Coordinates of N, CA and C and ligand atoms in Angstrom, one line a residue:
M52 N 113.6 57.1 -5.5 CA 113.3 56.2 -4.6 C 113.3 54.9 -5.8
S53 N 114.5 54.3 -5.9 CA 114.8 53.5 -7.4 C 114.3 52.0 -6.9
G54 N 114.0 51.4 -5.5 CA 113.5 50.1 -5.2 C 114.6 49.2 -5.3
K55 N 115.9 50.0 -5.8 CA 117.0 48.8 -5.8 C 117.4 48.0 -5.0
V56 N 117.5 48.3 -3.6 CA 117.5 47.5 -2.4 C 116.6 46.2 -2.3
Y57 N 115.3 46.5 -2.5 CA 114.3 45.8 -2.4 C 114.4 44.7 -3.6
S58 N 114.9 45.2 -4.6 CA 115.0 44.3 -5.5 C 116.2 43.2 -5.2
I59 N 117.0 43.8 -4.6 CA 118.2 42.7 -4.1 C 117.6 41.7 -3.1
L60 N 116.8 42.3 -2.2 CA 116.2 41.5 -1.2 C 115.2 40.2 -1.6
T61 N 114.3 40.8 -2.5 CA 113.4 39.8 -3.4 C 114.2 38.7 -4.3
G62 N 115.1 39.6 -5.2 CA 115.9 38.5 -6.0 C 116.3 37.6 -5.2
R63 N 117.0 37.7 -4.2 CA 117.9 36.9 -3.0 C 116.9 35.7 -2.7
K64 N 115.6 36.3 -2.2 CA 114.6 35.4 -1.6 C 114.0 34.4 -3.0
L65 N 113.8 35.0 -3.9 CA 113.5 34.2 -5.0 C 114.3 33.0 -5.7
A66 N 115.8 33.4 -5.2 CA 116.8 32.6 -5.8 C 116.8 31.5 -4.7
G67 N 116.2 31.9 -3.3 CA 116.4 31.1 -2.3 C 117.8 31.1 -1.5
K68 N 118.5 32.4 -1.7 CA 119.6 32.6 -0.9 C 119.2 33.3 0.2
K69 N 120.0 33.0 1.1 CA 120.0 33.9 2.6 C 120.6 34.8 2.6
S70 N 120.4 35.8 3.3 CA 121.4 36.9 3.4 C 121.5 37.5 4.7
F71 N 123.0 37.8 5.1 CA 123.2 38.3 6.5 C 123.7 39.9 6.4
A72 N 122.6 40.8 7.4 CA 123.0 42.1 7.8 C 123.6 42.4 8.9
V73 N 125.0 43.0 8.8 CA 125.5 43.4 10.2 C 124.8 44.9 10.7
L74 N 124.4 44.7 11.8 CA 123.8 45.9 12.3 C 124.9 46.9 12.8
I75 N 125.1 48.2 12.7 CA 126.1 49.0 13.3 C 125.2 50.2 14.0
D76 N 125.2 50.0 15.3 CA 124.9 51.5 16.1 C 126.0 52.5 16.2
P77 N 125.5 53.8 15.4 CA 126.6 54.8 15.3 C 127.1 55.0 16.6
D78 N 126.4 54.7 17.7 CA 126.8 55.4 19.0 C 128.0 54.5 19.4
K79 N 128.0 53.3 18.9 CA 128.8 52.4 19.7 C 130.4 52.1 18.9
V80 N 130.5 52.6 17.9 CA 131.6 52.5 16.9 C 132.5 53.5 16.7
S81 N 133.8 53.4 16.9 CA 134.7 54.5 16.5 C 135.0 54.2 15.0
Q82 N 135.8 55.0 14.5 CA 136.1 55.3 13.1 C 137.0 53.9 13.0
K83 N 138.0 53.8 13.8 CA 138.6 52.6 13.8 C 138.1 51.2 13.7
R84 N 137.1 51.2 14.7 CA 136.3 49.8 14.7 C 135.5 49.7 13.6
L85 N 135.1 50.6 13.0 CA 134.1 50.7 11.7 C 134.8 50.0 10.8
D86 N 136.2 50.8 10.7 CA 137.0 50.0 9.4 C 137.2 48.6 9.4
T87 N 137.5 48.2 10.5 CA 137.5 46.5 10.8 C 136.3 46.0 10.6
L88 N 135.1 46.7 10.8 CA 133.8 45.8 10.6 C 133.7 45.9 9.2
I89 N 133.7 46.9 8.3 CA 133.7 47.0 7.0 C 134.6 46.0 6.3
S90 N 136.0 45.8 6.9 CA 136.8 45.1 6.4 C 136.4 43.4 6.1
L91 N 136.2 43.4 7.4 CA 135.5 41.8 7.8 C 134.4 41.5 7.1
S92 N 133.6 42.6 6.8 CA 132.5 42.3 6.0 C 132.7 42.4 4.6
L93 N 133.5 42.9 4.1 CA 133.9 42.5 2.7 C 134.5 41.4 2.4
D94 N 135.4 40.8 3.5 CA 136.0 39.6 3.3 C 134.7 38.6 3.3
S95 N 133.8 38.9 3.9 CA 133.0 37.5 4.4 C 131.7 37.9 3.5
K96 N 131.5 38.5 2.5 CA 130.7 38.9 1.7 C 129.4 39.0 2.6
V97 N 129.4 40.1 3.3 CA 127.9 40.5 4.1 C 127.2 41.1 3.2
D98 N 125.8 41.0 3.1 CA 124.8 41.4 2.0 C 124.9 42.9 2.5
F99 N 124.2 43.0 3.5 CA 123.7 44.5 3.7 C 124.4 45.1 4.9
F100 N 124.2 46.1 5.0 CA 124.8 47.2 6.8 C 123.3 47.4 7.0
F101 N 122.9 47.4 8.2 CA 121.9 47.8 8.7 C 122.5 49.2 9.8
M102 N 121.8 49.9 9.7 CA 122.1 51.4 10.5 C 121.3 51.9 11.5
G103 N 121.6 51.9 12.6 CA 120.6 52.6 13.4 C 120.6 51.8 14.8
G104 N 120.1 52.5 16.0 CA 119.9 52.1 17.3 C 118.7 52.8 17.8
S105 N 118.4 52.3 19.2 CA 117.2 52.8 19.8 C 117.5 53.9 20.1
L106 N 118.3 54.7 20.4 CA 118.6 55.9 20.8 C 119.4 57.0 20.0
V107 N 120.7 56.4 19.4 CA 121.3 57.4 18.7 C 121.8 58.8 19.5
L108 N 122.4 58.8 20.3 CA 123.1 59.7 21.2 C 124.1 61.0 20.8
T109 N 125.0 60.2 19.6 CA 125.8 60.9 19.0 C 125.2 61.4 17.8
N110 N 126.1 62.1 17.3 CA 125.6 62.9 15.8 C 126.4 62.3 14.8
N111 N 126.8 61.1 14.9 CA 127.6 60.7 13.7 C 126.9 59.7 12.8
L112 N 125.9 59.8 12.6 CA 125.2 58.6 11.6 C 125.8 58.8 10.1
N113 N 125.7 60.2 9.5 CA 126.3 60.4 8.2 C 127.6 60.1 7.9
E114 N 128.4 60.3 9.1 CA 129.7 60.0 9.2 C 129.8 58.5 8.9
C115 N 129.5 57.7 9.5 CA 129.6 56.3 9.4 C 129.1 55.8 8.2
I116 N 127.9 56.2 7.7 CA 127.5 55.9 6.4 C 128.5 56.1 5.3
L117 N 129.0 57.6 5.4 CA 130.1 57.9 4.4 C 131.1 57.3 4.4
Q118 N 131.5 56.8 5.6 CA 132.8 55.8 6.0 C 132.1 54.5 5.0
I119 N 131.6 53.9 5.1 CA 131.1 52.8 4.4 C 131.1 53.0 3.1
K120 N 130.5 54.1 2.5 CA 130.2 54.3 1.0 C 131.7 54.3 0.4
G121 N 132.8 55.0 1.3 CA 133.7 55.2 0.7 C 135.0 54.2 0.6
C122 N 134.3 53.2 1.2 CA 135.1 51.9 0.9 C 134.6 50.6 0.4
C123 N 133.1 50.6 0.2 CA 132.4 49.1 -0.6 C 131.0 49.6 -0.8
K124 N 130.3 48.7 -1.3 CA 129.4 48.8 -2.1 C 128.3 48.0 -1.5
I125 N 128.5 47.4 -0.3 CA 127.2 46.9 0.5 C 126.1 47.8 0.5
P126 N 125.1 47.4 0.5 CA 124.1 48.3 0.6 C 124.0 49.0 1.8
V127 N 123.8 50.3 2.3 CA 123.5 50.8 3.8 C 121.9 50.9 4.1
V128 N 121.2 50.1 4.7 CA 119.9 50.4 5.2 C 119.8 51.0 6.3
L129 N 119.0 52.0 6.4 CA 118.6 52.6 7.7 C 117.5 51.9 8.5
F130 N 118.0 51.9 9.7 CA 117.2 50.9 10.9 C 116.9 51.8 11.7
P131 N 115.7 52.6 11.9 CA 116.0 53.7 12.7 C 115.1 53.6 13.9
G132 N 115.5 53.9 15.1 CA 115.0 54.0 16.6 C 114.0 54.9 16.5
N133 N 114.3 56.1 15.8 CA 113.0 57.3 15.9 C 113.4 58.0 14.4
P134 N 112.2 58.6 14.4 CA 112.3 59.3 12.8 C 113.4 60.4 12.9
S135 N 114.1 60.7 13.7 CA 115.4 61.8 13.5 C 116.5 61.1 12.7
Q136 N 116.6 59.5 12.7 CA 117.7 59.1 12.2 C 117.7 58.8 11.0
L137 N 117.6 59.8 10.2 CA 117.5 59.7 8.5 C 118.9 60.4 8.3
S138 N 119.1 59.7 6.9 CA 120.3 60.1 6.3 C 120.3 59.8 4.6
P139 N 120.5 60.7 4.1 CA 120.3 60.9 2.5 C 121.5 59.8 1.7
H140 N 122.2 59.7 2.7 CA 123.6 58.9 2.2 C 123.3 57.1 2.1
A141 N 122.2 56.8 2.9 CA 122.1 55.7 3.0 C 121.3 55.1 1.4
D142 N 121.3 53.7 1.4 CA 120.6 53.5 0.2 C 119.0 53.1 0.6
A143 N 118.8 53.0 1.5 CA 117.2 52.7 1.8 C 116.9 52.9 3.2
L144 N 115.5 52.8 3.6 CA 114.9 52.9 4.5 C 114.0 51.9 4.9
L145 N 114.4 51.3 6.3 CA 113.1 50.6 6.7 C 112.0 51.2 7.5
Y146 N 111.0 51.4 6.8 CA 109.9 52.4 7.2 C 109.1 51.7 8.3
L147 N 109.4 51.5 9.5 CA 109.1 50.7 10.4 C 107.4 50.9 11.0
S148 N 106.6 50.0 10.9 CA 105.5 50.3 11.7 C 105.4 49.1 12.6
L149 N 105.3 49.4 13.7 CA 105.0 48.4 14.9 C 104.0 47.7 15.1
I150 N 103.6 46.8 14.0 CA 102.7 46.3 14.1 C 102.3 44.8 15.4
S151 N 103.1 44.9 15.9 CA 102.9 43.5 17.1 C 102.4 44.5 18.1
G152 N 102.5 45.9 18.5 CA 101.9 46.6 19.4 C 100.8 47.5 19.1
R153 N 100.3 47.9 20.3 CA 99.0 48.8 20.0 C 99.3 50.1 20.5
N154 N 100.7 50.7 20.1 CA 101.0 52.0 20.4 C 100.7 52.9 19.2
P155 N 99.6 53.6 19.0 CA 99.1 54.1 17.8 C 100.4 55.1 17.1
E156 N 101.2 55.8 18.1 CA 102.5 56.6 17.7 C 103.4 55.8 16.8
L157 N 103.6 54.5 17.0 CA 104.8 53.6 16.4 C 104.1 52.9 15.3
L158 N 102.7 53.0 15.1 CA 101.9 52.3 14.0 C 101.7 53.5 12.9
I159 N 101.7 54.9 13.2 CA 101.3 55.9 12.0 C 101.7 57.3 12.3
G160 N 101.3 57.3 14.1 CA 101.9 58.8 14.3 C 103.1 59.4 13.9
Q161 N 104.3 58.6 14.1 CA 105.5 59.3 13.9 C 105.5 59.1 12.5
H162 N 105.1 58.5 11.7 CA 105.2 58.3 10.2 C 104.5 59.5 9.4
V163 N 103.5 60.0 10.3 CA 102.5 61.4 9.5 C 103.8 62.3 9.9
I164 N 104.4 62.4 10.8 CA 105.6 63.7 11.4 C 106.6 63.5 10.6
S165 N 107.0 62.2 10.1 CA 108.3 62.1 9.5 C 108.1 61.9 7.9
A166 N 106.9 62.0 7.5 CA 106.7 61.8 6.1 C 107.4 62.6 5.1
P167 N 107.1 63.9 5.4 CA 107.6 65.0 4.4 C 109.5 65.0 4.5
A168 N 109.8 64.6 5.5 CA 111.6 64.3 5.4 C 112.0 63.3 5.0
V169 N 111.0 62.2 5.2 CA 111.3 61.1 4.2 C 111.5 61.2 2.9
K170 N 110.2 61.8 2.3 CA 109.8 62.1 1.1 C 111.2 63.0 0.6
Q171 N 111.4 64.0 1.2 CA 112.2 64.8 0.5 C 114.0 64.5 0.7
S172 N 114.3 63.3 1.3 CA 115.4 62.5 1.7 C 116.0 61.7 -0.1
G173 N 114.6 61.4 -0.4 CA 115.0 60.8 -2.0 C 115.4 59.1 -1.6
L174 N 115.2 58.8 -0.3 CA 115.8 57.4 -0.1 C 114.6 56.4 -0.5
E175 N 115.3 55.3 -0.8 CA 113.8 54.2 -1.1 C 113.7 53.8 0.1
V176 N 112.5 53.4 0.1 CA 111.3 53.4 1.5 C 110.7 52.0 1.2
I177 N 111.1 51.1 2.3 CA 110.6 49.9 2.4 C 109.8 49.6 3.5
S178 N 108.4 49.6 3.5 CA 107.5 49.6 4.0 C 107.6 48.3 4.7
T179 N 107.8 48.4 6.2 CA 108.2 47.2 7.2 C 107.3 46.9 8.2
G180 N 106.8 45.8 8.3 CA 105.9 45.3 9.5 C 106.9 44.8 10.4
Y181 N 106.7 45.6 11.5 CA 107.9 45.7 12.6 C 107.0 44.8 13.6
M182 N 107.8 43.7 14.4 CA 107.2 42.6 15.3 C 108.2 42.5 16.3
V183 N 108.0 43.0 17.4 CA 108.8 42.5 18.8 C 108.5 41.1 19.5
I184 N 109.2 40.6 19.5 CA 109.1 39.0 20.3 C 109.6 38.9 21.6
D185 N 108.9 38.5 22.5 CA 109.9 38.4 23.9 C 110.9 37.8 23.6
G186 N 111.9 38.7 24.3 CA 113.3 37.8 23.9 C 113.8 37.5 25.4
G187 N 113.0 37.3 26.6 CA 113.4 36.4 27.6 C 113.9 37.8 28.6
A188 N 114.1 39.1 28.2 CA 114.2 40.1 29.1 C 113.8 41.5 28.5
P189 N 113.8 42.4 29.3 CA 112.9 43.7 28.7 C 114.2 44.2 27.9
T190 N 114.2 44.5 26.6 CA 115.0 45.5 25.9 C 114.7 46.8 25.5
T191 N 115.8 47.1 25.1 CA 115.6 48.8 25.1 C 114.2 48.9 24.0
V192 N 114.0 48.2 22.9 CA 113.0 48.3 22.0 C 111.9 48.2 23.0
S193 N 111.6 47.4 23.5 CA 110.3 47.2 24.2 C 110.2 48.2 25.5
Y194 N 111.1 48.8 26.1 CA 110.8 50.0 26.7 C 110.4 51.3 26.1
I195 N 111.3 51.4 25.1 CA 111.1 52.4 24.3 C 109.9 52.6 23.5
S196 N 109.3 51.6 23.3 CA 108.1 51.4 22.1 C 107.0 51.1 22.9
N197 N 107.0 51.1 24.3 CA 106.2 50.9 25.1 C 105.1 50.0 24.7
A198 N 105.4 49.0 24.2 CA 104.2 48.1 23.9 C 105.0 46.5 24.4
T199 N 103.8 45.6 24.4 CA 103.9 44.4 24.8 C 104.4 43.6 23.9
P200 N 105.7 42.8 23.9 CA 106.2 42.2 22.5 C 105.3 40.8 22.8
I201 N 105.2 40.4 21.6 CA 104.7 39.1 21.2 C 105.2 37.9 22.2
P202 N 104.5 37.0 23.1 CA 105.3 36.1 23.9 C 106.0 35.0 23.0
A203 N 107.2 34.4 23.5 CA 107.9 34.2 22.8 C 107.4 32.5 22.1
D204 N 106.3 31.9 23.0 CA 105.6 30.4 22.6 C 104.2 30.8 22.2
K205 N 104.1 32.2 21.4 CA 102.8 32.5 20.7 C 102.7 32.5 19.7
E206 N 103.4 31.4 18.6 CA 103.1 31.3 17.6 C 102.1 31.7 16.7
D207 N 100.7 31.4 17.1 CA 99.8 31.8 16.2 C 99.6 33.4 16.3
I208 N 100.0 34.1 17.3 CA 99.8 35.3 17.2 C 100.7 36.0 16.1
A209 N 102.1 35.3 16.2 CA 103.0 36.1 15.3 C 102.7 35.9 14.0
L210 N 102.1 34.7 13.6 CA 101.9 34.3 12.2 C 100.8 35.4 11.9
C211 N 99.4 35.6 12.7 CA 98.3 36.3 12.1 C 98.9 37.8 12.2
T212 N 99.9 38.0 13.1 CA 100.3 39.6 12.9 C 101.2 39.7 11.4
A213 N 101.9 38.8 11.2 CA 102.7 39.0 9.8 C 101.6 38.8 8.8
M214 N 100.8 38.1 8.7 CA 100.0 37.7 7.8 C 99.3 39.1 7.5
A215 N 98.7 39.5 8.7 CA 98.0 41.0 8.7 C 98.9 42.0 7.9
G216 N 100.1 41.8 8.5 CA 101.1 43.1 8.0 C 101.3 42.5 6.4
E217 N 101.5 41.7 5.8 CA 101.4 41.4 4.4 C 100.2 41.9 3.6
M218 N 98.9 41.7 4.4 CA 97.8 41.5 3.6 C 97.7 43.4 3.8
L219 N 98.2 44.1 4.8 CA 98.1 45.5 4.7 C 98.8 46.2 3.8
G220 N 100.0 45.8 3.0 CA 100.8 46.1 2.2 C 102.0 46.4 2.8
K221 N 102.7 45.8 3.9 CA 103.9 45.8 4.1 C 104.8 45.2 2.9
K222 N 106.0 45.4 2.9 CA 106.6 44.9 1.8 C 107.8 44.0 2.6
V223 N 108.2 44.1 3.8 CA 109.0 43.0 4.4 C 108.4 43.1 5.9
I224 N 108.7 41.8 6.5 CA 108.2 41.7 7.9 C 109.4 41.6 8.5
Y225 N 109.8 42.5 9.6 CA 111.2 42.2 10.5 C 110.6 41.6 11.7
M226 N 111.0 40.4 12.3 CA 111.0 39.9 13.5 C 112.2 40.2 14.6
D227 N 112.0 41.0 15.8 CA 113.1 41.4 16.6 C 112.6 41.0 17.9
A228 N 113.5 40.2 18.6 CA 113.5 39.8 19.8 C 114.3 41.0 20.7
G229 N 114.8 42.2 20.2 CA 115.4 43.1 20.7 C 116.8 42.9 20.9
S230 N 117.5 44.1 20.8 CA 118.9 43.9 20.6 C 119.3 43.2 22.0
G231 N 120.2 42.3 22.0 CA 120.9 41.8 23.2 C 120.2 40.9 23.9
A232 N 118.9 40.4 22.9 CA 117.9 39.6 23.6 C 118.9 38.0 24.1
K233 N 117.9 37.8 25.4 CA 118.6 36.5 25.9 C 118.3 35.3 25.2
V234 N 116.9 35.3 24.7 CA 116.7 34.4 23.8 C 116.2 34.6 22.6
P235 N 117.0 34.3 21.3 CA 116.6 34.7 20.1 C 115.3 34.2 19.6
I236 N 114.7 34.7 18.8 CA 113.3 33.9 18.3 C 113.5 32.7 17.8
S237 N 112.5 31.8 18.5 CA 112.4 30.3 18.0 C 112.7 30.0 16.4
E238 N 113.1 29.2 16.2 CA 112.7 28.4 14.8 C 111.4 28.0 14.5
T239 N 110.9 27.5 15.4 CA 109.5 27.2 15.3 C 108.5 28.0 15.0
M240 N 108.5 29.2 15.5 CA 107.9 30.7 15.5 C 108.4 31.0 13.8
I241 N 109.4 31.1 13.4 CA 110.1 31.7 12.2 C 109.4 30.7 11.1
R242 N 109.2 29.6 11.3 CA 108.8 28.4 10.4 C 107.3 29.0 10.3
K243 N 106.7 28.9 11.2 CA 105.0 29.2 11.2 C 105.1 30.4 10.3
V244 N 105.6 31.4 10.6 CA 105.4 32.8 10.0 C 105.5 32.6 8.6
T245 N 106.8 32.2 8.3 CA 107.2 32.3 6.8 C 106.4 30.9 5.9
E246 N 105.8 30.3 6.5 CA 104.8 29.2 5.9 C 103.9 30.0 5.5
N247 N 103.3 31.3 6.3 CA 101.9 31.7 6.1 C 102.3 33.1 5.3
I248 N 103.2 33.6 4.7 CA 103.7 35.0 4.2 C 104.4 34.7 2.9
S249 N 104.7 35.6 2.0 CA 105.5 35.6 0.8 C 106.4 36.6 0.5
I250 N 106.3 37.6 1.3 CA 107.3 38.7 1.3 C 108.6 38.2 2.3
P251 N 109.6 38.9 2.1 CA 110.9 38.5 2.7 C 110.5 38.8 4.5
L252 N 111.4 38.0 4.8 CA 111.5 37.9 6.4 C 112.5 37.9 7.1
I253 N 112.7 39.2 7.9 CA 114.1 39.6 8.4 C 113.8 39.2 9.9
V254 N 115.0 38.5 10.4 CA 115.0 38.0 11.9 C 116.4 38.3 12.6
G255 N 116.0 39.3 13.7 CA 117.4 39.5 14.5 C 116.8 39.4 16.0
G256 N 117.7 39.8 16.7 CA 117.8 40.2 18.2 C 118.5 38.8 18.9
G257 N 119.5 38.8 19.7 CA 120.4 38.0 20.3 C 120.8 36.8 19.6
I258 N 120.9 37.1 18.3 CA 121.6 35.6 17.9 C 123.2 36.1 18.1
R259 N 123.6 35.1 18.5 CA 125.2 35.2 19.0 C 126.1 34.0 18.3
E260 N 125.4 32.9 17.6 CA 126.1 31.7 17.3 C 125.9 31.5 15.8
P261 N 127.0 31.1 15.0 CA 126.6 30.8 13.6 C 125.4 29.8 13.7
E262 N 125.3 28.7 14.5 CA 124.3 27.6 14.5 C 122.8 28.3 14.5
T263 N 122.8 29.3 15.4 CA 121.6 29.8 15.4 C 121.1 30.3 14.0
A264 N 122.2 31.3 13.9 CA 121.8 31.9 12.7 C 121.3 30.9 11.3
Y265 N 122.3 29.9 11.2 CA 121.8 28.9 10.2 C 120.6 28.0 10.5
R266 N 120.3 28.1 11.8 CA 119.0 27.3 12.0 C 117.6 28.1 11.7
N267 N 118.0 29.3 12.1 CA 116.8 30.4 11.5 C 116.6 30.5 10.2
C268 N 117.6 30.3 9.5 CA 117.5 30.8 7.8 C 116.8 29.1 7.4
K269 N 117.4 28.0 7.9 CA 116.5 26.9 7.8 C 115.0 26.9 8.0
G270 N 114.8 27.5 8.9 CA 113.3 27.8 9.5 C 112.7 28.5 8.6
G271 N 113.4 29.4 7.5 CA 112.5 30.4 6.8 C 113.3 31.8 6.7
A272 N 113.9 32.4 7.7 CA 114.2 33.6 7.7 C 115.1 33.9 6.6
D273 N 114.8 35.0 5.9 CA 115.7 35.2 4.4 C 116.7 36.4 4.8
V274 N 116.4 37.0 6.1 CA 118.0 38.3 6.2 C 118.2 37.7 7.6
I275 N 119.3 37.4 8.3 CA 119.6 37.5 9.5 C 120.2 38.6 9.9
V276 N 119.7 39.4 10.8 CA 120.7 40.7 11.3 C 121.3 40.4 12.8
V277 N 122.4 40.8 12.9 CA 123.3 40.5 14.3 C 123.7 41.9 14.3
G278 N 123.9 42.2 15.6 CA 124.7 43.7 16.1 C 125.3 43.6 17.2
N279 N 125.1 43.5 18.6 CA 125.6 43.0 19.4 C 126.7 42.2 19.4
A280 N 126.7 41.0 19.1 CA 127.6 39.8 19.1 C 128.7 40.4 18.5
V281 N 128.2 41.0 17.2 CA 129.6 41.2 16.4 C 130.5 42.4 16.9
E282 N 129.9 43.4 17.3 CA 130.3 44.6 18.2 C 131.2 43.9 19.0
K283 N 131.0 42.8 20.1 CA 131.8 42.0 20.9 C 132.8 41.7 20.3
E284 N 132.6 40.5 19.3 CA 133.6 39.8 18.7 C 133.5 40.1 17.3
A285 N 134.1 41.0 16.4 CA 134.2 41.1 15.2 C 134.3 39.8 14.3
G286 N 135.0 38.9 15.0 CA 135.5 37.6 13.9 C 134.3 36.9 13.5
L287 N 133.4 37.0 14.5 CA 132.1 36.5 14.3 C 131.3 36.5 13.2
I288 N 131.8 37.6 12.6 CA 131.0 38.3 11.2 C 131.3 37.4 10.1
K289 N 132.4 36.6 10.0 CA 132.8 35.5 8.9 C 132.0 34.3 9.2
E290 N 132.3 33.9 10.4 CA 131.3 32.7 10.9 C 129.9 32.6 10.9
I291 N 129.3 34.0 11.0 CA 127.8 33.9 10.8 C 127.6 33.8 9.3
A292 N 128.4 34.9 8.4 CA 128.0 35.0 7.1 C 128.3 33.7 6.5
D293 N 129.0 32.7 6.8 CA 129.5 31.3 6.3 C 128.2 30.6 6.5
A294 N 127.9 31.0 7.9 CA 126.7 29.8 8.2 C 125.5 30.2 7.4
V295 N 125.2 31.5 7.1 CA 124.1 32.0 6.4 C 124.2 31.7 5.2
H296 N 125.1 31.8 4.7 CA 125.4 31.8 3.1 C 125.5 30.0 2.8
S297 N 125.8 29.2 3.7 CA 125.7 27.9 3.4 C 124.4 27.0 3.4
V298 N 123.5 27.7 3.8 CA 122.2 27.1 3.7 C 121.7 26.9 2.2
P299 N 121.3 25.7 2.1 CA 121.2 25.0 0.8 C 120.4 25.8 0.1
V300 N 120.2 26.0 -1.2 CA 119.3 27.2 -2.0 C 118.1 26.4 -1.9
S301 N 117.0 26.6 -1.3 CA 115.8 26.1 -1.4 C 114.8 26.3 -2.5
A302 N 115.3 27.3 -3.6 CA 113.9 27.5 -4.4 C 113.6 26.2 -5.4
Ligands
1GP285 C1 118.2 44.4 17.2 O1 117.6 42.8 15.6 C2 118.7 43.5 16.2 O2 117.1 45.2 16.9 C3 119.6 43.2 16.5 O3 119.7 42.2 17.8 O4 122.0 43.6 18.8 O5 120.9 41.4 19.6 O6 122.2 41.2 17.5 P1 121.1 42.0 18.2

């Protein structure tokens, strides 16, 4: 557990640099499509690949990661929808605890079950306070987690949840409106949260436009995650990467 990915995350945050993560769902990419995404990500200087999905029905997680590893050095970070989505080939694991929900299984239950396998994998573990925010429609994550998302306009709940997460020792906060959310998380909520925590803030869910990514970074997000939109239109990788990387250094 080298802590290399976390050092990159915190180093970039300290330097006031914003990061862009392309989310790959192993269920949704063919080998050819993944080649295209990797090549566009390299050209666009994408900072991270996040890898995972709520379900992962196929068995090609390892293959996808090895394909990425065979062509580039962009760190691969597991963002698992369930404890079975582990691969020793990744660089790090977002060890998610659903702090916005009240489902004990996702707060600690599944971690107890997965702990030996996680330890054995040798993966860098990044303890993550995962917060689901209402994105205007039921998403897979809200259904699977059986937990009520934080209402989109309840910024105070979001900020208290994030503060509690940091004080409980989480290393990053991930605010997610859910994959394919109708409405991405508001800049106001992002700003309120970021003003009250000092750990990196990851934001995703329903981001489809470079302008949204830019505004979210200006609001205080440290990492922007996009999955659905780049799956549909791979050309967006460059546009969003450029937008994220053009945010003025705030350090
Ligand atoms: C979902 O935050 C991610 O968990 C990304 O969402 O697929 O809507 O970009 P999208």
